[in-house]
Amino acid sequence: MKLKGLQEYTDSAVGEGKEFEEQLRRLVSVPSLSKEENHRADLRRVQETMADIAGGVGFETWISDDEFPILVGKLQTNPNLPWLTIYNHMDVQPAEEKWEIPDPFDPVVRDGKIIGRGSTDDKGPALTTLHAIRFLRSQDLPLPNIQLIYETEEESGSSHFAGYLEKYRDRMEECESVLVSDTIFEGKHPALSYKLRGSLDLVATLEYGDKEIHSGLYGGAVRNPVNVLNRAIAAAEDDQGNVVIPGFHAGIKEMEGRELEEFQRVCSEFDVAAFRKAAARPLTSDDPAEILRRSLHQPTFEIFGYDHIHSGSDRPKSAVPCKVAVKLSVRTVAHQKPDHLREVIDVFLQAKVREYLGHDEFTLTVEGQGPLPFVVDVDNPFIEQARLACREGFGADPLFVACGGTIGALPPLQDRFGAPIVLIAQSLLEDGYHEPNESFRFDQARGGVRTMAHYLSSIAELRLKSA
Amino acid sequence: MKLKGLQEYTDSAVGEGKEFEEQLRRLVSVPSLSKEENHRADLRRVQETMADIAGGVGFETWISDDEFPILVGKLQTNPNLPWLTIYNHMDVQPAEEKWEIPDPFDPVVRDGKIIGRGSTDDKGPALTTLHAIRFLRSQDLPLPNIQLIYETEEESGSSHFAGYLEKYRDRMEECESVLVSDTIFEGKHPALSYKLRGSLDLVATLEYGDKEIHSGLYGGAVRNPVNVLNRAIAAAEDDQGNVVIPGFHAGIKEMEGRELEEFQRVCSEFDVAAFRKAAARPLTSDDPAEILRRSLHQPTFEIFGYDHIHSGSDRPKSAVPCKVAVKLSVRTVAHQKPDHLREVIDVFLQAKVREYLGHDEFTLTVEGQGPLPFVVDVDNPFIEQARLACREGFGADPLFVACGGTIGALPPLQDRFGAPIVLIAQSLLEDGYHEPNESFRFDQARGGVRTMAHYLSSIAELRLKSA
């Protein structure tokens, strides 16, 4: 199926100096950093900007009055057609690293791409879908009734999102499916993600003694809690970086059947060299299956930061502290239970610290939470249509892939709507999610508009629930 | 020997509401933080305040125009008498912890002590000696010609001090001995320190990859440098905290002869319970000899902080870093060579990181320096006079002790003047060097004035070098 006029539309609207660029500039120029409390006003501002753009496409919009405001937009063209929910997020990661442009929030167009924080994650991909809708409406082509739910806490774990879905239940329409475009191509291949890792952010805090003490007077006669906690954390891995905490891998299922077939397809297409180049460092393996297994289907255990201890380039105080916290990131995989994980990590660290100190006079806590892992059954007609849409829009069959990243909103969306969630990737690995010089390519944007137009048109009347 | 009028002098000058308190308030109220660049003006200010006080005792003073200004004061009463150099430092440790008083730089008098940062380390003890000099002059009692050399970089390792001694060589007098009062009683016993640990501040930096990368997309397929470096650091110790780096203990001499005898005397008097209470946490041993060996005669290996990695209470970015630095503190002991230590630590960490990563594509550097350890021969007549002075001033024979702390200026003073260095303690362990609620007791101050008066008077004509 070819959609008449689509090529002309993307040529005229998406590219350097065109409307898409101007709109993406408006969105990127708002530093909507959800991790930083002093940017809360920007979260509202980015939603207002997006509401203005969506309004231009015909959506009626509403923005909630919350710490992390959500935008709900509705475009009902025919009460007899089913509703589709489109999820994107308007918040972005911090951008404090060294960029090749002067200001990550003042985008620069160069080499066929727009460079700026949030350009590909996730403002650009949200915008392409709106253009697809505008195109379909301009040509009177079929499309379902569409409900936008855009949030502003994705980069901070979407911990309020489930609550917002419940709080604003009456403002939302039941829907037949959910569309998400916050994932990444698998190399040169379009990709449909069916499985994402969760993200359990833990803080392990060790405390003993009730004050700092002089490191000269006491050093050697007492154990430094930083050394002790670090030793316990180090004991959680072996030399190769495999986690050895008993119970850590409980619940993880081996791949089999269709999942294993799709995985082998991905492995056979996987470009190790390109992945290594994008990672900008040596990998733990050169074997595609091993790389993909570790980064997509296995959990991680990483140290991301510290608290209650000297940091920065100054000289540290000459004192032995009484408290230190290590911030751990565990990317969880499907069927791992966060409560269980926190428990086994806690038990492990307690035992190690007790062993090293030789006494019980310490307090060790392991606290934290984070978005759950996600998995969806790929055997449904919406995903089949997405596959065909990728072929039309990006010119190639997609791979069915797991994704190592996390979208905290997916499990709540699954719970709330009970509908298939379809994830259609528009970004490339080289676009640099969460990295300096994040960018979005105009040719990917054009492919995204085409793909989304085909997809939306093809599911205009597709129902599963009420069929 | 009793010094007539001394009791009356200390009773009238030292105590709550008396001149000593007012002067110490003036000194403590200047936040002379040498670790912090934005307090450089306060270093000058504290020296000006001290120069004003010393001027009142009769000293001619001069303050150098350096980043860490030194104060040189001279009081020559008789050209035929020898010179004595008195060393103290006017800078202090940071005071960011929670104190029981509102402002650590606005001292409070309570329970017979003055509470404030720098009260006991080292402003109070410097002041007692000036009072001893004033008393001796007021009574026309003998005292040597006196040269004050007060510095402002002690808490930051005195790295410029040797240079200043050389730069201002012509402004200084050759002397027969050096007096330092920056050490601590051994429990209830006055103490003469003959040996101090050095302090080697190292920064181990591991770097690979040239940018942060998304922890979801790559996590598991790459090794996180924070995990890797921490594992290498952890491998430097055994479960009991003993350093296992080959060559780390090279050069350290076992105690024997007089040193061993004095050590056993200290052990027999050592109050484990009081030390444990002051440490505010369990000790690595309950055996006095083991506690003292570890904290005074053995080196440490401690993690004091981090750089290039998230710190604080915010949520860390969801990215795998490419660089991390661990700040290590090694308290060195006599005869350990910093260059050798840095080298063996570097070699050890390089090998561990290479082993964990399985490749060489990383940069690991170990850099840093710090004040050298110090040891002086106790068999000299100045120390014998100091022993007698403690008996007169504090009412008890002193113990000859090693000190776990560091005074970076001692090796340069030893090199510059080639004269015996006598360290007479005035502070108590409970005074809290480097800790919150640092304080100096008026009864210790009165004992300090008495002891210093007896000492100065007794060495008025004592010569070794030119005898």
PDB file of N, CA, C and O in Angstrom, chain B residues 338-377:
ATOM      1  N   PRO B 338      57.998   7.947  49.758  1.00  0.00           N
ATOM      2  CA  PRO B 338      56.791   8.228  48.967  1.00  0.00           C
ATOM      3  C   PRO B 338      56.897   7.809  47.499  1.00  0.00           C
ATOM      4  O   PRO B 338      55.948   7.250  46.948  1.00  0.00           O
ATOM      5  N   ASP B 339      58.038   8.071  46.867  1.00  0.00           N
ATOM      6  CA  ASP B 339      58.172   7.709  45.447  1.00  0.00           C
ATOM      7  C   ASP B 339      58.037   6.207  45.247  1.00  0.00           C
ATOM      8  O   ASP B 339      57.395   5.746  44.303  1.00  0.00           O
ATOM      9  N   HIS B 340      58.635   5.466  46.153  1.00  0.00           N
ATOM     10  CA  HIS B 340      58.548   4.008  46.074  1.00  0.00           C
ATOM     11  C   HIS B 340      57.103   3.539  46.288  1.00  0.00           C
ATOM     12  O   HIS B 340      56.599   2.674  45.566  1.00  0.00           O
ATOM     13  N   LEU B 341      56.458   4.126  47.283  1.00  0.00           N
ATOM     14  CA  LEU B 341      55.072   3.752  47.578  1.00  0.00           C
ATOM     15  C   LEU B 341      54.159   4.007  46.393  1.00  0.00           C
ATOM     16  O   LEU B 341      53.341   3.171  46.017  1.00  0.00           O
ATOM     17  N   ARG B 342      54.291   5.210  45.821  1.00  0.00           N
ATOM     18  CA  ARG B 342      53.464   5.561  44.664  1.00  0.00           C
ATOM     19  C   ARG B 342      53.696   4.549  43.542  1.00  0.00           C
ATOM     20  O   ARG B 342      52.764   4.107  42.890  1.00  0.00           O
ATOM     21  N   GLU B 343      54.935   4.186  43.380  1.00  0.00           N
ATOM     22  CA  GLU B 343      55.306   3.239  42.323  1.00  0.00           C
ATOM     23  C   GLU B 343      54.687   1.856  42.559  1.00  0.00           C
ATOM     24  O   GLU B 343      54.095   1.274  41.645  1.00  0.00           O
ATOM     25  N   VAL B 344      54.782   1.337  43.775  1.00  0.00           N
ATOM     26  CA  VAL B 344      54.258  -0.019  44.001  1.00  0.00           C
ATOM     27  C   VAL B 344      52.727  -0.026  43.941  1.00  0.00           C
ATOM     28  O   VAL B 344      52.120  -1.003  43.485  1.00  0.00           O
ATOM     29  N   ILE B 345      52.113   1.063  44.369  1.00  0.00           N
ATOM     30  CA  ILE B 345      50.647   1.147  44.278  1.00  0.00           C
ATOM     31  C   ILE B 345      50.232   1.209  42.811  1.00  0.00           C
ATOM     32  O   ILE B 345      49.290   0.530  42.377  1.00  0.00           O
ATOM     33  N   ASP B 346      50.941   2.007  42.042  1.00  0.00           N
ATOM     34  CA  ASP B 346      50.673   2.135  40.603  1.00  0.00           C
ATOM     35  C   ASP B 346      50.808   0.773  39.908  1.00  0.00           C
ATOM     36  O   ASP B 346      49.893   0.331  39.200  1.00  0.00           O
ATOM     37  N   VAL B 347      51.906   0.106  40.140  1.00  0.00           N
ATOM     38  CA  VAL B 347      52.150  -1.197  39.504  1.00  0.00           C
ATOM     39  C   VAL B 347      51.041  -2.191  39.884  1.00  0.00           C
ATOM     40  O   VAL B 347      50.511  -2.918  39.038  1.00  0.00           O
ATOM     41  N   PHE B 348      50.671  -2.181  41.148  1.00  0.00           N
ATOM     42  CA  PHE B 348      49.642  -3.101  41.624  1.00  0.00           C
ATOM     43  C   PHE B 348      48.300  -2.831  40.937  1.00  0.00           C
ATOM     44  O   PHE B 348      47.649  -3.748  40.412  1.00  0.00           O
ATOM     45  N   LEU B 349      47.894  -1.559  40.936  1.00  0.00           N
ATOM     46  CA  LEU B 349      46.577  -1.220  40.352  1.00  0.00           C
ATOM     47  C   LEU B 349      46.570  -1.467  38.843  1.00  0.00           C
ATOM     48  O   LEU B 349      45.580  -1.964  38.292  1.00  0.00           O
ATOM     49  N   GLN B 350      47.676  -1.123  38.165  1.00  0.00           N
ATOM     50  CA  GLN B 350      47.769  -1.373  36.714  1.00  0.00           C
ATOM     51  C   GLN B 350      47.531  -2.854  36.419  1.00  0.00           C
ATOM     52  O   GLN B 350      46.770  -3.213  35.518  1.00  0.00           O
ATOM     53  N   ALA B 351      48.203  -3.709  37.192  1.00  0.00           N
ATOM     54  CA  ALA B 351      48.103  -5.145  36.933  1.00  0.00           C
ATOM     55  C   ALA B 351      46.686  -5.643  37.183  1.00  0.00           C
ATOM     56  O   ALA B 351      46.147  -6.448  36.415  1.00  0.00           O
ATOM     57  N   LYS B 352      46.065  -5.167  38.252  1.00  0.00           N
ATOM     58  CA  LYS B 352      44.710  -5.603  38.573  1.00  0.00           C
ATOM     59  C   LYS B 352      43.724  -5.156  37.496  1.00  0.00           C
ATOM     60  O   LYS B 352      42.882  -5.931  37.038  1.00  0.00           O
ATOM     61  N   VAL B 353      43.824  -3.899  37.099  1.00  0.00           N
ATOM     62  CA  VAL B 353      42.887  -3.384  36.094  1.00  0.00           C
ATOM     63  C   VAL B 353      43.062  -4.134  34.774  1.00  0.00           C
ATOM     64  O   VAL B 353      42.087  -4.511  34.115  1.00  0.00           O
ATOM     65  N   ARG B 354      44.309  -4.400  34.406  1.00  0.00           N
ATOM     66  CA  ARG B 354      44.577  -5.148  33.175  1.00  0.00           C
ATOM     67  C   ARG B 354      43.966  -6.545  33.273  1.00  0.00           C
ATOM     68  O   ARG B 354      43.348  -7.043  32.336  1.00  0.00           O
ATOM     69  N   GLU B 355      44.117  -7.156  34.429  1.00  0.00           N
ATOM     70  CA  GLU B 355      43.561  -8.487  34.652  1.00  0.00           C
ATOM     71  C   GLU B 355      42.035  -8.479  34.529  1.00  0.00           C
ATOM     72  O   GLU B 355      41.451  -9.346  33.878  1.00  0.00           O
ATOM     73  N   TYR B 356      41.385  -7.491  35.113  1.00  0.00           N
ATOM     74  CA  TYR B 356      39.920  -7.444  35.087  1.00  0.00           C
ATOM     75  C   TYR B 356      39.397  -7.125  33.687  1.00  0.00           C
ATOM     76  O   TYR B 356      38.385  -7.672  33.258  1.00  0.00           O
ATOM     77  N   LEU B 357      40.059  -6.188  33.016  1.00  0.00           N
ATOM     78  CA  LEU B 357      39.556  -5.766  31.707  1.00  0.00           C
ATOM     79  C   LEU B 357      39.957  -6.745  30.604  1.00  0.00           C
ATOM     80  O   LEU B 357      39.278  -6.855  29.589  1.00  0.00           O
ATOM     81  N   GLY B 358      41.092  -7.401  30.789  1.00  0.00           N
ATOM     82  CA  GLY B 358      41.556  -8.322  29.755  1.00  0.00           C
ATOM     83  C   GLY B 358      42.137  -7.609  28.550  1.00  0.00           C
ATOM     84  O   GLY B 358      42.264  -8.198  27.476  1.00  0.00           O
ATOM     85  N   HIS B 359      42.449  -6.332  28.687  1.00  0.00           N
ATOM     86  CA  HIS B 359      43.089  -5.601  27.597  1.00  0.00           C
ATOM     87  C   HIS B 359      43.869  -4.422  28.173  1.00  0.00           C
ATOM     88  O   HIS B 359      43.809  -4.172  29.387  1.00  0.00           O
ATOM     89  N   ASP B 360      44.571  -3.733  27.287  1.00  0.00           N
ATOM     90  CA  ASP B 360      45.437  -2.622  27.722  1.00  0.00           C
ATOM     91  C   ASP B 360      44.897  -1.258  27.329  1.00  0.00           C
ATOM     92  O   ASP B 360      45.606  -0.254  27.460  1.00  0.00           O
ATOM     93  N   GLU B 361      43.679  -1.231  26.832  1.00  0.00           N
ATOM     94  CA  GLU B 361      43.174   0.043  26.296  1.00  0.00           C
ATOM     95  C   GLU B 361      42.584   0.927  27.391  1.00  0.00           C
ATOM     96  O   GLU B 361      41.412   1.298  27.346  1.00  0.00           O
ATOM     97  N   PHE B 362      43.411   1.236  28.367  1.00  0.00           N
ATOM     98  CA  PHE B 362      42.979   2.130  29.444  1.00  0.00           C
ATOM     99  C   PHE B 362      44.157   2.986  29.876  1.00  0.00           C
ATOM    100  O   PHE B 362      45.314   2.670  29.564  1.00  0.00           O
ATOM    101  N   THR B 363      43.848   4.067  30.533  1.00  0.00           N
ATOM    102  CA  THR B 363      44.887   4.903  31.141  1.00  0.00           C
ATOM    103  C   THR B 363      44.649   4.916  32.634  1.00  0.00           C
ATOM    104  O   THR B 363      43.564   5.251  33.095  1.00  0.00           O
ATOM    105  N   LEU B 364      45.659   4.523  33.374  1.00  0.00           N
ATOM    106  CA  LEU B 364      45.569   4.582  34.832  1.00  0.00           C
ATOM    107  C   LEU B 364      46.765   5.364  35.337  1.00  0.00           C
ATOM    108  O   LEU B 364      47.904   5.035  35.009  1.00  0.00           O
ATOM    109  N   THR B 365      46.494   6.401  36.102  1.00  0.00           N
ATOM    110  CA  THR B 365      47.589   7.173  36.688  1.00  0.00           C
ATOM    111  C   THR B 365      47.437   7.199  38.205  1.00  0.00           C
ATOM    112  O   THR B 365      46.327   7.191  38.728  1.00  0.00           O
ATOM    113  N   VAL B 366      48.560   7.202  38.871  1.00  0.00           N
ATOM    114  CA  VAL B 366      48.572   7.372  40.330  1.00  0.00           C
ATOM    115  C   VAL B 366      49.492   8.543  40.618  1.00  0.00           C
ATOM    116  O   VAL B 366      50.690   8.483  40.345  1.00  0.00           O
ATOM    117  N   GLU B 367      48.893   9.625  41.111  1.00  0.00           N
ATOM    118  CA  GLU B 367      49.672  10.846  41.312  1.00  0.00           C
ATOM    119  C   GLU B 367      49.442  11.392  42.709  1.00  0.00           C
ATOM    120  O   GLU B 367      48.406  11.135  43.321  1.00  0.00           O
ATOM    121  N   GLY B 368      50.399  12.181  43.156  1.00  0.00           N
ATOM    122  CA  GLY B 368      50.187  12.842  44.429  1.00  0.00           C
ATOM    123  C   GLY B 368      51.429  12.840  45.288  1.00  0.00           C
ATOM    124  O   GLY B 368      52.431  12.181  44.986  1.00  0.00           O
ATOM    125  N   GLN B 369      51.364  13.600  46.339  1.00  0.00           N
ATOM    126  CA  GLN B 369      52.466  13.683  47.271  1.00  0.00           C
ATOM    127  C   GLN B 369      51.920  14.131  48.608  1.00  0.00           C
ATOM    128  O   GLN B 369      50.711  14.142  48.821  1.00  0.00           O
ATOM    129  N   GLY B 370      52.783  14.499  49.501  1.00  0.00           N
ATOM    130  CA  GLY B 370      52.324  14.929  50.809  1.00  0.00           C
ATOM    131  C   GLY B 370      53.491  14.933  51.760  1.00  0.00           C
ATOM    132  O   GLY B 370      54.595  14.494  51.422  1.00  0.00           O
ATOM    133  N   PRO B 371      53.249  15.445  52.955  1.00  0.00           N
ATOM    134  CA  PRO B 371      54.345  15.605  53.921  1.00  0.00           C
ATOM    135  C   PRO B 371      54.997  14.278  54.315  1.00  0.00           C
ATOM    136  O   PRO B 371      54.344  13.249  54.405  1.00  0.00           O
ATOM    137  N   LEU B 372      56.268  14.349  54.538  1.00  0.00           N
ATOM    138  CA  LEU B 372      57.061  13.171  54.895  1.00  0.00           C
ATOM    139  C   LEU B 372      56.865  12.798  56.362  1.00  0.00           C
ATOM    140  O   LEU B 372      56.509  13.633  57.188  1.00  0.00           O
ATOM    141  N   PRO B 373      57.126  11.531  56.683  1.00  0.00           N
ATOM    142  CA  PRO B 373      57.157  11.163  58.097  1.00  0.00           C
ATOM    143  C   PRO B 373      58.363  11.817  58.779  1.00  0.00           C
ATOM    144  O   PRO B 373      59.280  12.303  58.112  1.00  0.00           O
ATOM    145  N   PHE B 374      58.351  11.808  60.102  1.00  0.00           N
ATOM    146  CA  PHE B 374      59.359  12.528  60.880  1.00  0.00           C
ATOM    147  C   PHE B 374      59.815  11.667  62.050  1.00  0.00           C
ATOM    148  O   PHE B 374      59.002  10.985  62.673  1.00  0.00           O
ATOM    149  N   VAL B 375      61.086  11.709  62.329  1.00  0.00           N
ATOM    150  CA  VAL B 375      61.577  11.050  63.541  1.00  0.00           C
ATOM    151  C   VAL B 375      62.782  11.830  64.059  1.00  0.00           C
ATOM    152  O   VAL B 375      63.567  12.361  63.264  1.00  0.00           O
ATOM    153  N   VAL B 376      62.870  11.959  65.364  1.00  0.00           N
ATOM    154  CA  VAL B 376      63.985  12.693  65.952  1.00  0.00           C
ATOM    155  C   VAL B 376      64.616  11.836  67.058  1.00  0.00           C
ATOM    156  O   VAL B 376      63.928  11.054  67.714  1.00  0.00           O
ATOM    157  N   ASP B 377      65.928  11.999  67.252  1.00  0.00           N
ATOM    158  CA  ASP B 377      66.632  11.269  68.317  1.00  0.00           C
ATOM    159  C   ASP B 377      66.234  11.881  69.661  1.00  0.00           C
ATOM    160  O   ASP B 377      66.387  13.081  69.868  1.00  0.00           O
TER     161      ASP B 377
END
